Coordinates of C-alpha atoms in Angstrom, one line a residue:
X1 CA 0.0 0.0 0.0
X2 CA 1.3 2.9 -1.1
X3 CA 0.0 6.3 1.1
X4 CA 0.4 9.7 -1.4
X5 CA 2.0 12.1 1.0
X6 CA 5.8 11.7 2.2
X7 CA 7.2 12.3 5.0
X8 CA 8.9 15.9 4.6
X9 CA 4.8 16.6 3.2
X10 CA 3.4 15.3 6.4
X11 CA 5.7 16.5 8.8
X12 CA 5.3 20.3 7.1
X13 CA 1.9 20.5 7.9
X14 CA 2.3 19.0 10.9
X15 CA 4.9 21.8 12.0
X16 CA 2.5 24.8 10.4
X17 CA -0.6 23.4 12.7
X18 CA 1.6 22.8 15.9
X19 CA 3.4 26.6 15.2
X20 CA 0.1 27.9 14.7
X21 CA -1.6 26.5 18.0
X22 CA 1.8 27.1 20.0
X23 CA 1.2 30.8 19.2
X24 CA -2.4 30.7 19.7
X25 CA -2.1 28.8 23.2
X26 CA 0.8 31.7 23.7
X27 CA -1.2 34.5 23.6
X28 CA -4.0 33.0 25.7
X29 CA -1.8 31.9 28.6
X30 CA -0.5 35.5 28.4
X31 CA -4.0 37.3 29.3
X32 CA -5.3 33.9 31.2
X33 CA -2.9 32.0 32.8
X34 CA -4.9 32.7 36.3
X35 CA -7.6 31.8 35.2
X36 CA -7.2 28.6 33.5
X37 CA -5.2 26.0 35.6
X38 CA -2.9 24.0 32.8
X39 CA -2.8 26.2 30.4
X40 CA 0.7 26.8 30.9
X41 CA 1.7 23.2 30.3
X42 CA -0.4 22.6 27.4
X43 CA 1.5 25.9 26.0
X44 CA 4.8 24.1 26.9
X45 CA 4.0 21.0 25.1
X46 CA 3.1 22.7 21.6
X47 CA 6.3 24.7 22.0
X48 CA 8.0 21.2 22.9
X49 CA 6.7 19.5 20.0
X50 CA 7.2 22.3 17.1
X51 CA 10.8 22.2 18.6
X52 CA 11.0 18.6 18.8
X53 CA 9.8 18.4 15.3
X54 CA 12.3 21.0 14.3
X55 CA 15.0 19.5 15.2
X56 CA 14.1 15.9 13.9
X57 CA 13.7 16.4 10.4
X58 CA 16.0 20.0 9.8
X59 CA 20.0 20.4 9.4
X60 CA 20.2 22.9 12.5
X61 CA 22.0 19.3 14.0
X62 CA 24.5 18.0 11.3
X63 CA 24.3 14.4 13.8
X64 CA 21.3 12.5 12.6
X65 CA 21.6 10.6 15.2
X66 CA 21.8 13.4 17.9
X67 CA 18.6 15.4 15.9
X68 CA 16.4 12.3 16.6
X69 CA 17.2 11.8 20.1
X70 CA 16.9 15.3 20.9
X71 CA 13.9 15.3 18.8
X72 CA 12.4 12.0 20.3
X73 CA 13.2 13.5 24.2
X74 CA 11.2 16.9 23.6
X75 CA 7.8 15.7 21.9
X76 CA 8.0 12.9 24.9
X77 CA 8.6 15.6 27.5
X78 CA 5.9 17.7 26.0
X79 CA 3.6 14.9 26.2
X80 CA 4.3 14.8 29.8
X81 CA 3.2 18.4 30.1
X82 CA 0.4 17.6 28.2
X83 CA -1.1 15.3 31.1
X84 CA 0.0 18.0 33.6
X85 CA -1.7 19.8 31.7
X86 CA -4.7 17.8 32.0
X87 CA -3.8 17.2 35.7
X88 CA -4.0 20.9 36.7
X89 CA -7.4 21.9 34.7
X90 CA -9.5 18.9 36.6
X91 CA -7.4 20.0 39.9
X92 CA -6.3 16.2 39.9
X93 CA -3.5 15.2 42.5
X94 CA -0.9 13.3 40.6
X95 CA 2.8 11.9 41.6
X96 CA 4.7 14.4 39.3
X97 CA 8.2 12.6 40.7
X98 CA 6.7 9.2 39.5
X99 CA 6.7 10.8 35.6
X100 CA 10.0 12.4 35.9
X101 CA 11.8 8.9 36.3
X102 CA 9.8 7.7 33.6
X103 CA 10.9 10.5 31.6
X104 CA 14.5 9.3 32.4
X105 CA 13.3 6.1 31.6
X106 CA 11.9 6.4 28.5
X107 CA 14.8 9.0 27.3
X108 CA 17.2 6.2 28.4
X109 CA 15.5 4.2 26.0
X110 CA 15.1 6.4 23.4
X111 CA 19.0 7.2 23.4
X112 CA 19.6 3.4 23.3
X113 CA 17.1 2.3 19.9
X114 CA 18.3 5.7 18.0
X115 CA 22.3 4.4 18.3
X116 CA 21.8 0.6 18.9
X117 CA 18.6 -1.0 17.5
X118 CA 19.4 -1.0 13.2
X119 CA 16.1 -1.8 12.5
X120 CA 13.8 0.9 12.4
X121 CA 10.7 -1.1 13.6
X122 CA 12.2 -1.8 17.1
X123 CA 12.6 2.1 17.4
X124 CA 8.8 2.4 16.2
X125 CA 7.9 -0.2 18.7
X126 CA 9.7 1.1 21.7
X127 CA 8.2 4.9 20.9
X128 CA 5.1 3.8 20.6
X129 CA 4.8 1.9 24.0
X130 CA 5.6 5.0 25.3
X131 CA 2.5 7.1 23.5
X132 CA 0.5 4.0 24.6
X133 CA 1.1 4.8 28.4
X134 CA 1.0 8.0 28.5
X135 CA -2.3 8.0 26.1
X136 CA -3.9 5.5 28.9
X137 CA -3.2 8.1 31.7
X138 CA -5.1 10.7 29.1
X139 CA -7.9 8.8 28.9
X140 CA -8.1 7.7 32.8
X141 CA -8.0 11.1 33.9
X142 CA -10.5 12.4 31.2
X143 CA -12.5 9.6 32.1
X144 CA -12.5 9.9 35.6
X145 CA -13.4 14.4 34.9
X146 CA -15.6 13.6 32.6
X147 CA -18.7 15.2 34.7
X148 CA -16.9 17.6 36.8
X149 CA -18.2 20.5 35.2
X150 CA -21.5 20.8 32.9
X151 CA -18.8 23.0 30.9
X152 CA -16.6 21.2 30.1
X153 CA -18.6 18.0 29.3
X154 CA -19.2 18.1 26.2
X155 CA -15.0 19.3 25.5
X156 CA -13.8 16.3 27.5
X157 CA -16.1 13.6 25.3
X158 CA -14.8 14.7 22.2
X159 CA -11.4 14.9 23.5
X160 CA -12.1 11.2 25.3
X161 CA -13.1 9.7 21.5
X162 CA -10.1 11.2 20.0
X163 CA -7.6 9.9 22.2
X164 CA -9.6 6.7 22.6
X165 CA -9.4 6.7 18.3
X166 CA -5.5 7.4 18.6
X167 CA -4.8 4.6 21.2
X168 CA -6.0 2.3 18.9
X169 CA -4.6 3.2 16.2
X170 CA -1.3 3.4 18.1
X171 CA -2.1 -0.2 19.6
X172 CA -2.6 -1.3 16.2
X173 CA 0.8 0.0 14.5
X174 CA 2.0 -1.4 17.4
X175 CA 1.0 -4.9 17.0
X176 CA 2.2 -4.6 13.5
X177 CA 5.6 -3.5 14.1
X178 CA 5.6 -6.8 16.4
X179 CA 4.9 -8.5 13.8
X180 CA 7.4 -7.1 11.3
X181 CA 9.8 -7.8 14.0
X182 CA 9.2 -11.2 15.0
X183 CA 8.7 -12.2 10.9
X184 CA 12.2 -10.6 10.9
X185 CA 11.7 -7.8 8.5
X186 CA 14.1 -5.1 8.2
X187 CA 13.1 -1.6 8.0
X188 CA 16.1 0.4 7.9
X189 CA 14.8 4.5 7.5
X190 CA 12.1 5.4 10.0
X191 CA 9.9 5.2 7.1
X192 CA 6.5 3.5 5.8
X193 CA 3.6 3.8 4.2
X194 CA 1.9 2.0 7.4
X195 CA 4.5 4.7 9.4
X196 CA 3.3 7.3 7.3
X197 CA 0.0 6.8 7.6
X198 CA -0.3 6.6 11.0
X199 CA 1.6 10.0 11.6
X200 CA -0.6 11.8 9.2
X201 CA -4.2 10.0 11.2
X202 CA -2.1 11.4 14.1
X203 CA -1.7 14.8 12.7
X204 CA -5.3 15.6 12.1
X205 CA -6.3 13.6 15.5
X206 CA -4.3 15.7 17.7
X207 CA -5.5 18.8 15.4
X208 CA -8.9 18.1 17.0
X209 CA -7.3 17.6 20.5
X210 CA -6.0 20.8 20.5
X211 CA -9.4 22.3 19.4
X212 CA -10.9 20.1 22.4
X213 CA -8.4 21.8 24.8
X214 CA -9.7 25.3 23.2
X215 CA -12.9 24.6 24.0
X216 CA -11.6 23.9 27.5
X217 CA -10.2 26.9 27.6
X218 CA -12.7 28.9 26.2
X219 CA -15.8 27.7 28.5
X220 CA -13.8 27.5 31.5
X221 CA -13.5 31.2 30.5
X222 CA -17.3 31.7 29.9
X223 CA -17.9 29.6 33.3
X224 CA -15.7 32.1 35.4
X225 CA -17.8 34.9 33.8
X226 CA -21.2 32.8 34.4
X227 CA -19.8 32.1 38.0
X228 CA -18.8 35.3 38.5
X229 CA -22.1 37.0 37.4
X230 CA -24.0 34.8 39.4
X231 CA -22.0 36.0 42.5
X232 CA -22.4 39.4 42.0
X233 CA -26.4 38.7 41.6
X234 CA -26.4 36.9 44.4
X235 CA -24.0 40.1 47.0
X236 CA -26.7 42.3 44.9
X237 CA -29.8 40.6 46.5
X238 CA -28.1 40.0 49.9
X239 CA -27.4 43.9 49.9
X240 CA -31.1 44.4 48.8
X241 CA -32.4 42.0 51.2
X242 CA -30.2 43.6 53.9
X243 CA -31.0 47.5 53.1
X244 CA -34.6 46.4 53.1
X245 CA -35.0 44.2 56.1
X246 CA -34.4 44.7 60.0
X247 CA -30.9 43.0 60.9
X248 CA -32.2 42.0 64.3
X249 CA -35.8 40.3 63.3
X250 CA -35.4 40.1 59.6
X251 CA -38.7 41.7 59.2
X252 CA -39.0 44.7 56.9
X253 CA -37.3 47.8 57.7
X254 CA -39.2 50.8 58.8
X255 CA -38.2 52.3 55.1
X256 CA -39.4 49.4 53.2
X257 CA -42.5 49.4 55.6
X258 CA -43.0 52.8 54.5
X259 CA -43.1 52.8 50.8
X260 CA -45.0 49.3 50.7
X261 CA -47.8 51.4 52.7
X262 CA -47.8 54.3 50.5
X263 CA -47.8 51.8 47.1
X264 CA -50.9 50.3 48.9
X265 CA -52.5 53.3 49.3
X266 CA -51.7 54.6 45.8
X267 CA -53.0 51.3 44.4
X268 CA -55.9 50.8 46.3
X269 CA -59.4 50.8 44.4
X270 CA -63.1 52.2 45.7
X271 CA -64.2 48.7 46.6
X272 CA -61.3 47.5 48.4
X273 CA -60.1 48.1 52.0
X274 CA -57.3 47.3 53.7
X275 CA -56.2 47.7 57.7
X276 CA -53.4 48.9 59.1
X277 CA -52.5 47.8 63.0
X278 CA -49.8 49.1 65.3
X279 CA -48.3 47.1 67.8
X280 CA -46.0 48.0 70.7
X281 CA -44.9 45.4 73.8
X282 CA -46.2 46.4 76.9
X283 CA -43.3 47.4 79.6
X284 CA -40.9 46.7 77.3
X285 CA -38.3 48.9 78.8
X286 CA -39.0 47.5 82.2
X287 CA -38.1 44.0 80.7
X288 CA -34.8 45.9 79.1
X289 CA -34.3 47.4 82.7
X290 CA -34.7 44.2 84.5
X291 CA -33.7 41.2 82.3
X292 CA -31.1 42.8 79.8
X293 CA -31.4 44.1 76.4
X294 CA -30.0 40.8 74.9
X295 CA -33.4 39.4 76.6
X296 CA -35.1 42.6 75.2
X297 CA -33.9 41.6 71.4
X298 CA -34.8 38.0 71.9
X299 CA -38.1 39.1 72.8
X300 CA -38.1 40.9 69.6
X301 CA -37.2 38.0 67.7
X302 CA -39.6 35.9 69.0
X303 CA -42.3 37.8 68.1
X304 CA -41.1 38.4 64.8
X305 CA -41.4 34.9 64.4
X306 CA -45.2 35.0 66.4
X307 CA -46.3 37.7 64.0
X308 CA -44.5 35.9 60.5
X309 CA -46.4 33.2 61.2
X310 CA -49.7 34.2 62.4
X311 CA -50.4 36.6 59.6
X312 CA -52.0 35.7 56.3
X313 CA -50.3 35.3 52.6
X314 CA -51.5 38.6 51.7
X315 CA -50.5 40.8 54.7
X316 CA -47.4 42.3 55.6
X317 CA -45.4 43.1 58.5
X318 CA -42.3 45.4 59.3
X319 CA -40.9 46.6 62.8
X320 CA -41.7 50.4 62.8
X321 CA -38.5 50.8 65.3
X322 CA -37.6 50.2 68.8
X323 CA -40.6 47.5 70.0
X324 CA -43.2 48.8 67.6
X325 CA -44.6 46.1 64.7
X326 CA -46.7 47.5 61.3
X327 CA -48.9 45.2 60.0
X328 CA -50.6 46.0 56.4
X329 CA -53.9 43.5 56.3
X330 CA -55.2 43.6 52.7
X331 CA -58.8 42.8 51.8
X332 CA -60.3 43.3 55.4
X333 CA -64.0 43.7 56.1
X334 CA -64.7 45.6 59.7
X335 CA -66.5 42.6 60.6
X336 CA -62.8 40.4 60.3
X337 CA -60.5 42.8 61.9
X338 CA -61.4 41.8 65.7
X339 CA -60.6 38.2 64.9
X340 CA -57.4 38.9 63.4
X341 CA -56.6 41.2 65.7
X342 CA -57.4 38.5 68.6
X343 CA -55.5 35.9 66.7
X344 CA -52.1 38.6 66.9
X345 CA -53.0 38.8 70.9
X346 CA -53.7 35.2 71.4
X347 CA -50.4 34.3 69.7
X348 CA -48.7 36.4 71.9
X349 CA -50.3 35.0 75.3
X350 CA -50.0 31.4 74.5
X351 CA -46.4 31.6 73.3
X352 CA -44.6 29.3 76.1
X353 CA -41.9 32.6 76.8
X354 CA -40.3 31.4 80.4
X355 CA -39.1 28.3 78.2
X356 CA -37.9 29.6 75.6
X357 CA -36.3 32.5 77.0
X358 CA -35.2 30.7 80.4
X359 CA -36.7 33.0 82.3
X360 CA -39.2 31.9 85.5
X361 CA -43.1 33.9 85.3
X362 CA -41.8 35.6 82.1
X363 CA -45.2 36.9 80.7
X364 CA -45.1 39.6 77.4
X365 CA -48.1 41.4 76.4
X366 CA -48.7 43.4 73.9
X367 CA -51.0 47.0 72.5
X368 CA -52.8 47.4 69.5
X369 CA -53.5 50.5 67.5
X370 CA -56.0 49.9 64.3
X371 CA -57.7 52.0 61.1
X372 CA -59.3 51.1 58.2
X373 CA -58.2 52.8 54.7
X374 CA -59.9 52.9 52.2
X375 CA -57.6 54.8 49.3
X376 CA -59.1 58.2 50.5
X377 CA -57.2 59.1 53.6
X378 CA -53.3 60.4 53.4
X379 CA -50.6 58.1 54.6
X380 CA -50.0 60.8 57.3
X381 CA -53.5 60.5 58.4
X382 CA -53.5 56.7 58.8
X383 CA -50.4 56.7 61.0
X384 CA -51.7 59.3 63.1
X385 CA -55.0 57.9 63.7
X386 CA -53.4 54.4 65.0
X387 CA -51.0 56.0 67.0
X388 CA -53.6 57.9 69.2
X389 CA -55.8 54.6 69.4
X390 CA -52.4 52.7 69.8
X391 CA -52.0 55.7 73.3
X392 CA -55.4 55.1 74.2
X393 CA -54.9 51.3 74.0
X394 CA -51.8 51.8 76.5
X395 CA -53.5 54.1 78.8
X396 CA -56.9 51.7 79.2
X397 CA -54.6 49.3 80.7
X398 CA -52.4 47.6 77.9
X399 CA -52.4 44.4 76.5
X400 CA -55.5 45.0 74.6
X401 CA -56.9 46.8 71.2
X402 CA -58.1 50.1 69.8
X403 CA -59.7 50.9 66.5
X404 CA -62.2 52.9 64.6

């Protein structure tokens, strides 16, 4: 079988593509190289391998034999980098000592076929056990990453076939040199169509695993951004959340209380009604004064929590400031309010709060100040009228209601 392109043919393109993603992979680690782990070492291996190439098939060595070895040593060492590579994007822990004897090893090896194995297929054979390893450890670690980010999933499965495609191709030229050897055929120039064939299915193979590792490159970019974005949205709606809402009850702020009120009011129509309720502890500064104001904000919390979960879906609540609760109760006939103004009261009275607060006979109790609205009235109105039934509430005795 007789393959159409030569050697120097193959090898030409071969050293444009490699030149070509060397630079390309060069100006990306320049602006990225924080940002994408390996990038460094893939970089390192094109660099390796245009060099490598270089030197194999040009006169810059007049030693053949010296070129090869040199060349041999430096696309092997690049495809150590290569894995590296691979190592350092999935943030897999490998044994980095472990591959720098095999380097040895292998260059050891190399150095020995190039000056004492004649027969060219014993070279080819010895090489490309080498390529086999190292293109196992590809595939485990690929393997093994395959899921580690919905990025890079689809990247690492094209990458997995093409490496899965070269290894057995490789195994195959393999098997054939074997049985070259053991027939006892001599192939005295590193040269075949089988040889060449195999380098140029190589060529446009690794062609599409550098592509792969672009992609890589390219949504672990986009995945930073997405990340990145997402974490901004996500210190934007803590800050909203925190400019909005009390920091000690995590109800609405007095602000927020405020304008939700006002949007009521300027939304509300002829046939609807809403009620708005103030609510204030009784004696709280005597439970201050006598228990501590870390008991006085626990109180506080508690109720929060009374309130949040007494109310209904459509109501609102917000602390007013110091021990004084809002509520907004939308779509409230006069003939509801008492009950849900009971219901605020009984949840009060019934909550267990010597238990929860460890404190013997603790009792709470608590004022209520109410109005209907009905779209008419000013905000400024509203909140005076409960305050004054909210006074007279305090001074009939406390722990009981006012309204209209």
């Amino acid at each position: 079988m007789v393959f159409p392109y030569d050697q120097p043919t193959i090898t030409f393109f071969s050293l444009f593509f490699y030149a070509m993603f060397a630079l390309f992979y060069f100006s990306l680690w320049l602006g990225n190289h924080k940002h994408v782990a390996g990038l460094g070492y893939w970089t390192v291996n094109l660099v390796l391998q245009v060099l490598g190439k270089s030197l194999a098939v040009s006169a810059l060595i007049p030693n053949a034999q010296v070129a090869t070895i040199l060349g041999y040593l430096l696309i092997s060492c690049g495809a150590i980098f290569f894995y590296f590579g691979l190592a350092a994007f999935t943030g897999t822990a490998i044994n980095k000592k472990f591959y720098y004897v095999l380097f040895f090893v292998v260059a050891s090896i190399i150095i020995w076929s190039v000056t004492s194995v004649t027969n060219a297929y014993g070279r080819s054979l010895v090489y490309g056990l080498f390529v086999l390893l190292i293109s196992l450890r590809y595939l485990s670690i690929i393997w093994k990453n395959l899921r580690i980010n919905p990025w890079f999933f689809r990247p690492f499965l094209l990458l997995f076939v093409l490496y899965s495609i070269l290894t057995l191709f490789n195994i195959v030229r393999i098997s054939m040199d074997g049985i070259f050897l053991l027939r006892g055929e001599q192939l005295r120039t590193f040269d075949s169509s089988l040889l060449r064939i195999s380098q140029f299915l190589t060529l446009a193979l690794l062609s599409g695993v550098n592509f792969c590792v672009l992609m890589l490159t390219n949504n672990k970019l986009l995945s930073d951004l997405a990340e990145e974005s997402q974490q901004k949205d996500t210190i934007m709606q803590r800050l909203k959340i925190s400019a909005e809402h009390d920091g000690l009850t995590g109800l609405l702020n007095r602000n927020t209380t405020d304008s939700y009120l006002s949007s009521v009011l300027d939304q509300m129509e002829v046939s609807f009604q809403c009620m708005v309720n103030m609510v204030d502890i009784d004696n709280f500064k005597a439970i201050n004064d006598t228990y501590g104001h870390e008991t006085g904000d626990l109180v506080l919390v508690n109720l929060a929590a009374i309130f949040s979960r007494i109310i209904r879906k459509q109501d609102t609540v917000g602390r007013w400031g110091g021990d004084e609760f809002l509520f907004i109760l939308q779509d409230v006939s006069i003939e509801e309010a008492p009950e849900l103004i009971r219901r605020l009261h009984d949840g009060v009275s019934t909550f267990d709060w010597s238990s929860n607060l460890h404190i013997p006979n603790l009792k709470i109790g608590i004022s209520s100040g109410y109005t209907f609205c009905s779209g008419k009235e000013s905000k400024k109105d509203i909140l005076r009228t409960i305050d004054v039934h909210l006074y007279t509430a305090k001074q009939n005795g406390r722990n009981q209601s006012v309204g209209p």
